XYZ file of C-alpha atoms in Angstrom:
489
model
C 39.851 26.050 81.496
C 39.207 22.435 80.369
C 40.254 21.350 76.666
C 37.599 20.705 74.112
C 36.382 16.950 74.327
C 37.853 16.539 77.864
C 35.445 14.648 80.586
C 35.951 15.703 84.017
C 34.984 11.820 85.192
C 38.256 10.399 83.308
C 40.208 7.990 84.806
C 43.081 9.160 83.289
C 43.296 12.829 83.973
C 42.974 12.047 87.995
C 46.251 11.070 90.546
C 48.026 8.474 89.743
C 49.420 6.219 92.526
C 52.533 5.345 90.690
C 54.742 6.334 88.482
C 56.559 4.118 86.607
C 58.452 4.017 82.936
C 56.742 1.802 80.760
C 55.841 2.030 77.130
C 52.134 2.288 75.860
C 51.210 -0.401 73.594
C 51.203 -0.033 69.758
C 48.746 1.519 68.135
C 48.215 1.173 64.345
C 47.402 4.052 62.293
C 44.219 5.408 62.350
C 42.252 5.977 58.967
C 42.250 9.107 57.328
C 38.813 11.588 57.836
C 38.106 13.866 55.166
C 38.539 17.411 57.357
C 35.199 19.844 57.276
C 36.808 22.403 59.614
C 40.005 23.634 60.718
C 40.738 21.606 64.000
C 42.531 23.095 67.163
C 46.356 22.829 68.104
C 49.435 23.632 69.706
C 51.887 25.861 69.724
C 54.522 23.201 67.121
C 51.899 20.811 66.213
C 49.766 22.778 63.103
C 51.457 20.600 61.063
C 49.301 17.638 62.526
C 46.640 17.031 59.817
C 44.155 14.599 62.200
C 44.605 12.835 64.995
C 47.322 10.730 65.524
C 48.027 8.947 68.580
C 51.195 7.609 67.910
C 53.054 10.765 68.781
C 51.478 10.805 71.960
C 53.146 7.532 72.629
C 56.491 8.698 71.542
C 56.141 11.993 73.584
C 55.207 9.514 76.709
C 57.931 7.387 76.081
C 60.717 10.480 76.392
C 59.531 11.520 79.508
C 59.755 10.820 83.033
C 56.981 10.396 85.644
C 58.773 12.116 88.594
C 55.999 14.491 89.530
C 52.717 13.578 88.586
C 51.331 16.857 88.946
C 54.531 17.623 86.613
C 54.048 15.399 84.344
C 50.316 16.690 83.819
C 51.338 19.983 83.479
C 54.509 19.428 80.852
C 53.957 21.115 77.676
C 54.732 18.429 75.114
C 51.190 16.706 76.229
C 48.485 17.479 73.424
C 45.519 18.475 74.658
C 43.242 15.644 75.945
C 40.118 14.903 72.976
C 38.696 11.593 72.948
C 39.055 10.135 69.401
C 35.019 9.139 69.197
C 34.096 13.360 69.732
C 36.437 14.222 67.227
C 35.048 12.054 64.631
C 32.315 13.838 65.159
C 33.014 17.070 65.172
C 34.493 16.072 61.960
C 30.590 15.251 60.713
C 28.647 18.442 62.157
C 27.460 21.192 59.634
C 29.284 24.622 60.351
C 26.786 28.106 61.175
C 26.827 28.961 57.559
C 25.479 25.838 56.636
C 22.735 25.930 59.087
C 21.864 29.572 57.816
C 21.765 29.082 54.140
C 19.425 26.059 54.705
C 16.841 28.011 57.041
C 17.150 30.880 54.358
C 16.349 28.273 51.548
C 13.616 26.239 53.447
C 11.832 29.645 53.796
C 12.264 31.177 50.453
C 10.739 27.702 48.815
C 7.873 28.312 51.506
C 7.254 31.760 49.634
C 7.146 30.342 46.553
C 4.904 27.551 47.140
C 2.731 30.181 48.723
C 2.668 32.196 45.723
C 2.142 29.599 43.096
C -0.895 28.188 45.125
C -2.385 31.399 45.477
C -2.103 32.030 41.583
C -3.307 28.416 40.614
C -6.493 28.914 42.754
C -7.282 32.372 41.452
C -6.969 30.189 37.936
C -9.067 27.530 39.317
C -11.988 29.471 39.572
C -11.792 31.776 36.715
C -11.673 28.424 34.617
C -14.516 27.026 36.740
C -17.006 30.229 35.831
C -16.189 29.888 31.960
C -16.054 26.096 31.876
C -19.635 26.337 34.043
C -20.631 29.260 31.724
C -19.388 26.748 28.554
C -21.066 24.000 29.614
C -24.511 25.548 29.820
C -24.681 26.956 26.665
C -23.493 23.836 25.260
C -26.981 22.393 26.500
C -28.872 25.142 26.013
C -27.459 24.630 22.127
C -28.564 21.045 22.415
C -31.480 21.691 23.374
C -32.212 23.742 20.180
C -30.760 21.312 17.650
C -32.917 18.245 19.245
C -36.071 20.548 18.763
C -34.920 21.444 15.305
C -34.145 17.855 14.642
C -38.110 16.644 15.917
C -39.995 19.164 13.571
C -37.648 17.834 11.005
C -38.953 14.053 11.743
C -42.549 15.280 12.260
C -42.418 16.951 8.743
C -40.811 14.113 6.877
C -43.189 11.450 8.872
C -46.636 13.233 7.454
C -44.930 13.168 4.007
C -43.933 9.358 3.986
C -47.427 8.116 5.429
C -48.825 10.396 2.873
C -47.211 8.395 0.307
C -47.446 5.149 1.878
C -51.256 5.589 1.950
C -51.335 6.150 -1.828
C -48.759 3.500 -2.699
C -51.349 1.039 -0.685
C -54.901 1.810 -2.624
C -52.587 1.611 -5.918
C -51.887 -1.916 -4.914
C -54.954 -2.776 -4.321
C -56.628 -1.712 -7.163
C -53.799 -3.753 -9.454
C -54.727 -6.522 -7.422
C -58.564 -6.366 -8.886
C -57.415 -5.481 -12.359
C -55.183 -8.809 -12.854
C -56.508 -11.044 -11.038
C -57.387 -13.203 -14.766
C -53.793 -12.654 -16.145
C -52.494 -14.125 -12.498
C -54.406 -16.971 -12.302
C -53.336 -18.072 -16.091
C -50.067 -17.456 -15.435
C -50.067 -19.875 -12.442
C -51.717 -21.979 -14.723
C -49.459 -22.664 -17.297
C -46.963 -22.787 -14.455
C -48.383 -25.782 -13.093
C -47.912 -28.264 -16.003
C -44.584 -26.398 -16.680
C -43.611 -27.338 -13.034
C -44.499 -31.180 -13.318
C -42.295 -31.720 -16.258
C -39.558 -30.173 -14.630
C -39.946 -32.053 -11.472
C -40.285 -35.233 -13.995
C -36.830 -34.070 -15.342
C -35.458 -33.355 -11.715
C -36.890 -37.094 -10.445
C -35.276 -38.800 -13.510
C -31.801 -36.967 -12.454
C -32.287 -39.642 -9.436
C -31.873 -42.564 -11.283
C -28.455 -44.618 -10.627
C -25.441 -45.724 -12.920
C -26.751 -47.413 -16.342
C -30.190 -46.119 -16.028
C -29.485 -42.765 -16.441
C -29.777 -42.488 -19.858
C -31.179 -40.111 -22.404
C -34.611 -42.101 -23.716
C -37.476 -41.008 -24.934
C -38.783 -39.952 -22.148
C -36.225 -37.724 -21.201
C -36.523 -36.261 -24.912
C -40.314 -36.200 -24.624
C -40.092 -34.261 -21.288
C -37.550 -31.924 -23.060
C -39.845 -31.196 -25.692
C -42.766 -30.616 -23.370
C -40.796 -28.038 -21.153
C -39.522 -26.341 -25.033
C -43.161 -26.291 -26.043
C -44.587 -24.711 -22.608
C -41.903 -22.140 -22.868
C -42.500 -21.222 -26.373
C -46.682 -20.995 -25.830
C -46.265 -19.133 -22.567
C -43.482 -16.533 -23.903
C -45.951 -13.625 -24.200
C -47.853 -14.026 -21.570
C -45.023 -14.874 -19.253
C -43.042 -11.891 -19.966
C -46.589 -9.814 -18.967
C -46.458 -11.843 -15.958
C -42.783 -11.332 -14.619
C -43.341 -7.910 -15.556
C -46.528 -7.599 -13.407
C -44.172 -10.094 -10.927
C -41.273 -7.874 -11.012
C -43.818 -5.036 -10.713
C -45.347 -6.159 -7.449
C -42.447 -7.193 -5.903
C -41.193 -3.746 -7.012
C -44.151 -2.090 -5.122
C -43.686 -3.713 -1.665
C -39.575 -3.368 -1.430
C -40.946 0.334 -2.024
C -44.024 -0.358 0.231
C -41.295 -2.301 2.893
C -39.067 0.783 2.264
C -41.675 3.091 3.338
C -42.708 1.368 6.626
C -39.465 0.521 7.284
C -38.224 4.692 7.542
C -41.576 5.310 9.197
C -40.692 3.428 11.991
C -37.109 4.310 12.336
C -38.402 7.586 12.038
C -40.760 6.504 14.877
C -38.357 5.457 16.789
C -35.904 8.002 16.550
C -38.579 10.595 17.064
C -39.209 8.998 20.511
C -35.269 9.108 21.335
C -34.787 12.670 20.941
C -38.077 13.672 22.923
C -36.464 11.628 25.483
C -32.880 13.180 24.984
C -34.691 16.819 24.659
C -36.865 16.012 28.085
C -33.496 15.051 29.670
C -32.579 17.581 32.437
C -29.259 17.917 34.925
C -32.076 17.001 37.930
C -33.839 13.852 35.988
C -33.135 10.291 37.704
C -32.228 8.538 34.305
C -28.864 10.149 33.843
C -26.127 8.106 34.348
C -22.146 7.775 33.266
C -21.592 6.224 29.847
C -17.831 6.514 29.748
C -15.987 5.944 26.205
C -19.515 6.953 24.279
C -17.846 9.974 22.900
C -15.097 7.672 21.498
C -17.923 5.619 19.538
C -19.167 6.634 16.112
C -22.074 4.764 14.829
C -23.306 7.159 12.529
C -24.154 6.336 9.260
C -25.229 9.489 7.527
C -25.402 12.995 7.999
C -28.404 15.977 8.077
C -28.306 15.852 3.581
C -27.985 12.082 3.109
C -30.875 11.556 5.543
C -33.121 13.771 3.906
C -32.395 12.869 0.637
C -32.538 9.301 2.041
C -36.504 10.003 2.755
C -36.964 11.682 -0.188
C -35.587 8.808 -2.609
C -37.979 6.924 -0.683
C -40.532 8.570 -1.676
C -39.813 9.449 -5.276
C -39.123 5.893 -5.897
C -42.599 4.773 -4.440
C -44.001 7.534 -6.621
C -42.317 5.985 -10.015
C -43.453 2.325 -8.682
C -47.488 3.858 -8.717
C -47.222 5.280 -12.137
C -45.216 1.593 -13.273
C -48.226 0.039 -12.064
C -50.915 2.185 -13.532
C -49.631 1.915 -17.054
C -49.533 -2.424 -16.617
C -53.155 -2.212 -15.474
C -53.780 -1.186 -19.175
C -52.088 -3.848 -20.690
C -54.025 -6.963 -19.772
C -55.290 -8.723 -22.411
C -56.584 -12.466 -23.791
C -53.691 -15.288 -23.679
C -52.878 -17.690 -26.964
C -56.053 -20.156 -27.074
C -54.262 -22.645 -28.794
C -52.034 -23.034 -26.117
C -54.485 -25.974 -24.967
C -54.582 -28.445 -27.440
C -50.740 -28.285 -27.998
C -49.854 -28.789 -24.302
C -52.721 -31.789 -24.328
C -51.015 -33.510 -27.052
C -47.560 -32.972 -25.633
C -49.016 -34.813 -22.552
C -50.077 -37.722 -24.087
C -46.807 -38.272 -25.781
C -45.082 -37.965 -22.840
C -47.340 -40.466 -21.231
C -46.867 -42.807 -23.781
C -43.233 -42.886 -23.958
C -44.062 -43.333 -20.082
C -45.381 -46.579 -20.356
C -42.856 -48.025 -23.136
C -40.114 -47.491 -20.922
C -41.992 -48.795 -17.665
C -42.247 -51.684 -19.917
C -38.520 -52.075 -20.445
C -37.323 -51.558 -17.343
C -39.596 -54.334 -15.938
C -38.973 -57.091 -18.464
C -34.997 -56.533 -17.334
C -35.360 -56.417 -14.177
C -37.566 -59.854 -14.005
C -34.256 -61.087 -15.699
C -32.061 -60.100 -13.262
C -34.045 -61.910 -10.470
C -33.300 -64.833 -12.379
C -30.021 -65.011 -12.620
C -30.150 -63.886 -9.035
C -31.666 -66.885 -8.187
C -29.113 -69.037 -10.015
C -26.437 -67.473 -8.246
C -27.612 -67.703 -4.313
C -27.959 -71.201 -6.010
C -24.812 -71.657 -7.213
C -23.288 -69.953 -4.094
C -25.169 -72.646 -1.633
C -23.593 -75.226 -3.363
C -19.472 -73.180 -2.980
C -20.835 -73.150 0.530
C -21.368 -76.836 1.202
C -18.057 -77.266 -0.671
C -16.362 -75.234 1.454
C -17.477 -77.124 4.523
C -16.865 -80.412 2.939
C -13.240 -79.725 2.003
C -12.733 -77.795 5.341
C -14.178 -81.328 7.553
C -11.477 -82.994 5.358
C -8.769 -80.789 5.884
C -9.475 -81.083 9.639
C -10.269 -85.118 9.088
C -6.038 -85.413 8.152
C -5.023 -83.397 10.810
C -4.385 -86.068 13.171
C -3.280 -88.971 10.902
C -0.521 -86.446 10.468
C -0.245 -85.698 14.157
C -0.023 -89.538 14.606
C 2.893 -89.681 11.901
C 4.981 -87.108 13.156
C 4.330 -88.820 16.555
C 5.875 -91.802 15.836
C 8.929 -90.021 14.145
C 9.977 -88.220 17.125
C 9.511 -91.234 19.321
C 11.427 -93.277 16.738
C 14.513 -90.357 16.990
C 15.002 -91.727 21.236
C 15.866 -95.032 20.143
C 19.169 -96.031 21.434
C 22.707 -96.295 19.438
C 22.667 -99.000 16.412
C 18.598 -99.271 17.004
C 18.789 -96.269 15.239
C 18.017 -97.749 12.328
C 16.484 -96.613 8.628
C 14.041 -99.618 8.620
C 11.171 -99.967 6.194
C 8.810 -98.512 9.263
C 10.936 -95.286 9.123
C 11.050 -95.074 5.145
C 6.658 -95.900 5.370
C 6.339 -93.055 8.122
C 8.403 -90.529 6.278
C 6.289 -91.350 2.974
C 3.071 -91.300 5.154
C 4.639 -87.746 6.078
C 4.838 -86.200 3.208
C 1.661 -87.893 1.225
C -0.209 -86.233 4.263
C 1.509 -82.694 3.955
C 0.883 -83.170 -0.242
C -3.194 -84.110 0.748
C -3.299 -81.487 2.400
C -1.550 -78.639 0.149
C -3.815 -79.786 -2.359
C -7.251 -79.489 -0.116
C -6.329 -76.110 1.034
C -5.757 -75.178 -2.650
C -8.650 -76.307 -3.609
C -10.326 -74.717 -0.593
C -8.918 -71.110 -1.542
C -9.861 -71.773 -4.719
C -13.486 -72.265 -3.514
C -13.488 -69.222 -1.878
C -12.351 -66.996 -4.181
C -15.478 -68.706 -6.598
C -17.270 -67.808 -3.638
C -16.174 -64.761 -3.285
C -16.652 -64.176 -7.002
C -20.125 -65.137 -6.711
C -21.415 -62.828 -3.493
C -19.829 -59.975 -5.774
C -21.737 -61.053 -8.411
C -24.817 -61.098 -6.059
C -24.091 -58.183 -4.962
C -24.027 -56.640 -8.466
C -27.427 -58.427 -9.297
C -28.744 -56.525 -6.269
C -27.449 -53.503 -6.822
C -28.705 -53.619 -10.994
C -31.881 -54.880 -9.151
C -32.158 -51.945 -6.622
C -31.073 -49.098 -9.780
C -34.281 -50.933 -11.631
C -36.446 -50.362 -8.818
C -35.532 -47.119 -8.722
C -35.939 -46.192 -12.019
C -39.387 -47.895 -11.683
C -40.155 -45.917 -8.819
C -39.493 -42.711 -10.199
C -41.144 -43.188 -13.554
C -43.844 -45.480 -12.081
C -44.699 -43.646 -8.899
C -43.340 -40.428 -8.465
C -43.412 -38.859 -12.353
C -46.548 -40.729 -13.609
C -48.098 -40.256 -9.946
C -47.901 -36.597 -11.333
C -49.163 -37.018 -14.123
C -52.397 -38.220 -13.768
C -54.463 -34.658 -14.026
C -53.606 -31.778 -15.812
C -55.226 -28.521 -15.591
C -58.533 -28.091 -17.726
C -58.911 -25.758 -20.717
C -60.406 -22.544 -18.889
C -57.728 -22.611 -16.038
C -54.864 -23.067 -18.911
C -56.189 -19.966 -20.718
C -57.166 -18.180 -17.768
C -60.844 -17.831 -16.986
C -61.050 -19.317 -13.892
């Protein structure tokens, strides 16, 4: 019977060929194992808790090798387990281990089993009533979209009904005021002009806008226009406001026909829609979108103010067809004398403006006169400015030479004393030319700015001419006759 962990190819457990005392080496201590089953021993060694060669050593070390066969066979030699098989023994899992595994492995088998066999029976239950769902979801679509055509269909017939009538009322106010129109544009026209003449004369720049007589005149012209045309421009914004009133409702009514239209030919296209038709595609995230903007009562009362409110327009618009009547006939003569007042004062200050501004552009002329002359001035005291240059040059010269002369030569002579004078009576010419010279240019300076303003008073004239001259007069030259200002043609 062999020991557990003994090879029978050892070196160590054949013959020896000699016997001799000697010590093993040292050994240190080998690390502790944590024990997972109760290991085998002797007979006087259960009190070894692991392996532990160092008593082996000991026990070799009291012993002698007379015999081997002896030796072999003494019973203070452990058993023979290699130190590499124990540790791992120490790591194996015991029977019970092994068993309560194979019992868990299967019982989570069984229960797997089970729960897959109960979530498919779920599976298709919820398949049949989410199919069964789903279809009469659609078939309940289906309804609502027809519901939702004869709905568009009846409310279509009701607005072109409408929208018809709406259309031959308009055209028969169109007959019935055509007079009361065409004097109201009329009087609008001279009314216009004089506001365009006040607008024009806004234009003018810096001292010329002022408040003349012709600015009062206009004033007056636009007062008097107002006052004369108060009647019958109140019947006109009415039958304005009127008109306008009866095509926002005429633009109201088109406008829901053809969203009605076009949402009529939507949901024939959504009701024709079918799980087999080749248009169907995925639209993810529409169900998150809302871009509703009324509901089933605001959209039929949404029609339905439509048409009421084209319905109060036609009955507006019969009672104004009863109210045309003549316009003031002495609206005429007051506007024509108005006009010529206004013309007048025209002229008078045309007249002004021009004798001022043939003033100016003479004492423009003076001054581009007056500024040739700074000019030549300027380049006459700038030559001589540039003429002294080198007489000083020639001066200062001489100085420094004069500074290399050697020891006593040195000398403060009368030639030094004249060239230090010359010096100075050069730098003081000069000071005084270039004095003079800024002082030039600042008159020169002074006079471009007066130029300038001459220009610029010149330029506001011109302007003020223009617009008085050309632009307001220009406008001025006809005025409507006396049948187009009261109407009759």
């Amino acid at each position: 019977m062999e020991f557990l962990g003994t090879s029978q190819t050892a070196s160590y457990c054949g013959p020896k060929k000699a016997c001799a005392f000697r010590a093993l080496p040292p050994a240190g201590p080998a690390p502790e194992t944590q024990e997972c089953y109760q290991p085998y021993s002797l007979p006087g060694y259960l009190y070894l808790k692991s392996w532990r060669p160092s008593l082996f050593y000991k026990v070799s070390n009291a012993q002698t090798c007379v015999d081997e066969r002896a030796t072999c066979r003494s019973p203070l030699r452990p058993p023979t387990i290699l130190p590499a098989l124990r540790s791992a023994l120490f790591c194996r899992y015991s029977p019970r281990d092994w068993d309560k595994s194979n019992d868990l492995q299967m019982r989570g088998a069984e229960a797997s089993r089970l729960w897959a066999s109960r979530l498919t029976g779920d599976s298709m239950r919820l398949m049949q009533d989410k199919d069964e769902l789903t279809r009469q979801m659609q078939e309940g679509t289906c309804r609502n979209l027809g519901q939702r055509l004869s709905d568009i269909g009846f409310w279509k017939s009701e607005l072109g009904y409408e929208l018809e009538r709406l259309l031959n009322e308009t055209h028969s106010m169109e007959t019935v005021k055509r007079r009361l129109e065409c004097a109201a544009e009329e009087l609008n026209c001279p009314l216009q002009v004089a506001l365009e003449c006040l607008y024009h004369r806004e234009k003018r720049i810096g001292i010329d806008l002022v408040h003349d007589n012709v600015e009062k005149n206009l004033i007056q012209e636009v007062d008097l226009l107002k006052c004369c045309q108060e009647h019958m421009r109140k019947l006109a914004q009415r039958i304005d406001i009127q008109m306008r009133d009866n095509r926002d409702a005429q633009h109201a009514l088109e406008r829901d026909l053809e969203d009605k239209s076009s949402a009529q030919f939507i949901d024939e296209k959504c009701y024709n829609l079918r799980n087999t038709s080749d248009c169907i595609t995925f639209f993810h995230g529409m169900e998150k979108v809302d871009g509703t903007v009324s509901v089933p009562e605001t959209w039929a009362k949404f029609s339905n103010d439509n048409i009421r409110h084209s319905q109060n327009m036609r009955a507006n618009s019969i009672r104004l067809r009863e109210e045309a009547e003549n316009l003031l006939e002495t609206l005429s003569d007051q506007m024509w004398k108005q006009f010529t007042n206004t013309n007048l004062a025209f002229s008078a200050r045309i007249s002004e403006v021009t004798d001022v501004k043939n003033k100016l552009q003479t004492q423009l002329a003076k001054t581009l006169q007056e500024i040739f002359q700074a000019e030549n001035t300027i380049m006459l005291l700038e030559r001589s400015i540039m003429a002294k240059e080198c007489p000083l040059k020639v001066a200062q010269t001489r100085l420094e030479c004069r500074t290399w002369r050697p020891n006593v030569e040195l000398c403060r002579d009368i030639p030094q004393f004249k060239l230090v004078n010359e010096v100075f009576t050069i730098d003081d010419t000069l000071q005084t030319l270039r004095l003079r010279l800024r002082e030039t240019q600042d008159t020169l300076q002074l006079l471009v700015m007066t130029k300038s303003r001459l220009e610029h008073e010149l330029a506001v004239k011109a302007n003020t001419l223009c617009i008085d001259k050309e632009k307001c007069m220009g406008m001025r030259k006809t005025f409507p006759c006396t049948p187009r200002l009261v109407g009759y043609s």
